[in-house]
Coordinates of C-alpha atoms and ligand atoms in Angstrom, one line a residue:
X1 CA 90.2 101.2 90.7
X2 CA 90.8 99.4 87.4
X3 CA 91.9 95.8 87.4
X4 CA 93.9 94.0 84.8
X5 CA 94.4 90.5 83.6
X6 CA 97.3 89.5 81.4
X7 CA 96.2 87.0 78.8
X8 CA 99.7 86.6 77.4
X9 CA 100.7 87.0 73.8
X10 CA 100.3 90.8 74.2
X11 CA 96.7 90.6 75.2
X12 CA 95.4 92.3 78.3
X13 CA 92.0 92.7 79.8
X14 CA 91.1 95.7 81.8
X15 CA 88.1 95.9 84.1
X16 CA 86.9 99.1 85.6
X17 CA 83.9 100.0 87.7
X18 CA 82.9 103.5 86.5
X19 CA 79.9 104.6 88.4
X20 CA 77.4 101.7 88.3
X21 CA 78.9 100.5 85.0
X22 CA 81.4 97.8 84.5
X23 CA 83.8 98.7 81.6
X24 CA 85.7 95.8 80.1
X25 CA 88.5 96.7 77.7
X26 CA 90.4 94.1 75.7
X27 CA 93.7 95.4 74.4
X28 CA 96.0 93.5 72.2
X29 CA 99.3 94.6 70.9
X30 CA 100.8 92.2 68.4
X31 CA 102.5 92.5 65.1
X32 CA 103.2 96.2 65.7
X33 CA 99.6 97.2 65.9
X34 CA 97.3 98.0 68.8
X35 CA 93.8 96.8 68.9
X36 CA 91.2 97.5 71.4
X37 CA 87.7 96.3 71.9
X38 CA 85.4 96.6 74.9
X39 CA 82.0 96.5 76.4
X40 CA 80.1 98.4 79.0
X41 CA 77.4 96.9 81.2
X42 CA 75.2 98.4 83.9
X43 CA 76.0 96.2 86.8
X44 CA 76.0 98.4 89.9
X45 CA 79.0 98.8 92.1
X46 CA 81.3 95.9 92.7
X47 CA 81.2 94.4 96.1
X48 CA 84.1 92.0 95.5
X49 CA 87.4 92.1 93.6
X50 CA 86.6 90.9 90.0
X51 CA 87.9 87.5 89.0
X52 CA 89.1 85.8 85.9
X53 CA 89.3 82.1 84.9
X54 CA 91.0 80.5 82.0
X55 CA 88.8 78.4 79.7
X56 CA 89.4 76.7 76.5
X57 CA 90.3 79.3 73.9
X58 CA 89.8 82.3 76.1
X59 CA 89.0 83.6 79.5
X60 CA 86.0 84.3 81.6
X61 CA 85.5 87.3 83.8
X62 CA 83.2 87.6 86.8
X63 CA 82.2 90.5 89.0
X64 CA 79.8 90.7 91.9
X65 CA 77.5 93.6 92.7
X66 CA 74.5 94.2 94.9
X67 CA 72.5 93.5 91.8
X68 CA 73.9 90.0 91.3
X69 CA 76.7 88.1 89.7
X70 CA 77.9 89.0 86.2
X71 CA 80.0 86.7 84.0
X72 CA 81.5 87.4 80.7
X73 CA 83.3 85.3 78.2
X74 CA 86.2 86.6 76.2
X75 CA 87.3 84.7 73.1
X76 CA 89.7 86.3 70.6
X77 CA 88.4 89.9 70.5
X78 CA 84.9 89.0 71.3
X79 CA 83.4 89.8 74.7
X80 CA 80.0 88.5 75.6
X81 CA 77.8 87.9 78.6
X82 CA 77.9 84.3 79.8
X83 CA 75.8 82.1 82.0
X84 CA 76.8 82.4 85.6
X85 CA 76.4 78.7 85.9
X86 CA 79.3 78.2 83.5
X87 CA 81.7 80.0 85.8
X88 CA 84.6 77.7 86.6
X89 CA 85.1 78.8 90.2
X90 CA 87.9 76.3 90.9
X91 CA 90.1 78.0 88.3
X92 CA 89.3 81.6 89.3
X93 CA 91.9 84.0 90.2
X94 CA 91.5 87.6 91.5
X95 CA 92.4 90.3 89.1
X96 CA 95.3 92.5 89.9
X97 CA 94.6 96.2 90.6
X98 CA 96.5 98.6 88.5
X99 CA 97.6 102.2 89.0
X100 CA 96.1 103.7 85.9
X101 CA 94.0 102.6 82.9
X102 CA 95.6 101.8 79.6
X103 CA 96.8 104.8 77.6
X104 CA 93.9 104.7 75.2
X105 CA 91.3 105.1 77.9
X106 CA 90.2 108.6 78.9
X107 CA 92.5 109.9 81.5
X108 CA 91.1 109.9 85.0
X109 CA 91.3 112.9 87.3
X110 CA 94.3 112.6 89.5
X111 CA 93.6 111.8 93.1
X112 CA 94.6 114.6 95.4
X113 CA 96.5 113.3 98.4
X114 CA 94.7 114.2 101.6
X115 CA 97.1 116.1 103.9
X116 CA 97.4 114.5 107.3
X117 CA 95.7 116.3 110.1
X118 CA 98.0 118.7 111.8
X119 CA 97.7 119.3 115.5
X120 CA 95.8 122.5 115.9
X121 CA 97.8 125.5 116.9
X122 CA 96.3 128.0 119.2
X123 CA 94.2 130.4 117.2
X124 CA 93.3 133.9 118.1
X125 CA 90.4 135.8 116.6
X126 CA 89.6 139.1 118.2
X127 CA 89.0 138.4 121.8
X128 CA 88.4 134.7 121.1
X129 CA 91.2 132.2 121.6
X130 CA 91.0 128.5 120.7
X131 CA 93.5 125.8 121.5
X132 CA 93.6 122.0 121.3
X133 CA 94.5 119.4 124.0
X134 CA 92.3 120.0 125.8
X135 CA 90.0 121.7 123.3
X136 CA 89.5 125.1 124.9
X137 CA 87.8 128.1 123.6
X138 CA 88.1 131.4 125.3
X139 CA 85.9 134.4 124.6
X140 CA 86.5 137.4 126.7
X141 CA 86.3 136.1 130.2
X142 CA 84.3 133.0 129.2
X143 CA 86.1 129.7 128.8
X144 CA 84.6 126.6 127.1
X145 CA 86.5 123.4 127.6
X146 CA 85.8 120.0 125.9
X147 CA 87.5 116.7 126.1
X148 CA 89.4 116.6 129.3
X149 CA 87.5 116.1 132.5
X150 CA 87.0 119.3 134.4
X151 CA 88.7 119.3 137.8
X152 CA 85.3 119.9 139.5
X153 CA 84.3 116.3 138.7
X154 CA 83.5 114.3 141.8
X155 CA 82.8 110.8 142.6
X156 CA 80.7 109.1 145.2
X157 CA 82.8 108.0 148.1
X158 CA 80.5 105.0 148.7
X159 CA 80.1 103.5 145.2
X160 CA 82.4 105.5 142.9
X161 CA 79.7 106.7 140.5
X162 CA 80.3 110.2 139.0
X163 CA 78.3 112.8 140.8
X164 CA 77.7 116.5 140.0
X165 CA 79.6 119.0 142.1
X166 CA 77.0 120.2 144.6
X167 CA 74.8 117.1 144.6
X168 CA 73.8 116.2 148.1
X169 CA 73.1 112.5 147.4
X170 CA 74.6 110.0 145.0
X171 CA 72.3 109.3 142.2
X172 CA 73.3 105.6 142.1
X173 CA 73.4 104.5 145.7
X174 CA 71.8 107.3 147.6
X175 CA 74.9 107.9 149.7
X176 CA 74.8 111.3 151.4
X177 CA 77.7 113.3 150.0
X178 CA 77.7 116.4 152.1
Ligands
ZN1 ZN1 77.1 106.2 145.4

């Protein structure tokens, strides 16, 4: 998910986490011309939403990964690594997520929507029949059932523990069942 920060005056900064690389793109569109500069740094995967903070004459960017904290300073069209100690945390704002990268960036593969799970219709294959709710599979004269409790389930009349049909004594309290 790329993030963007609007510097104003037609300048925008885009931050993206591509694999383990942080890609920073600075796009400026002024006086009818488009300019773009950028940098790529091996940072690892972000663990927090990247942040930006205004400084004199530019902006600072910060992202956090399992490998540590990375801070960049953007001034004009220059992007450079900066000292994490210089990060003005009190001025920081979270970057805004954006739907797609800037037009000049390589297009990303569109995300395929995941269809919602449909309730399973009974399915018949040869002499096998499957149905859901409860999950039941019938093969010939054999039936497998999962999920719902079988009706043969019994409980101890003394302590209420579940007992196996046919058990003579409760496994919990020893109460004689039959
Ligand atoms: Zn019992």
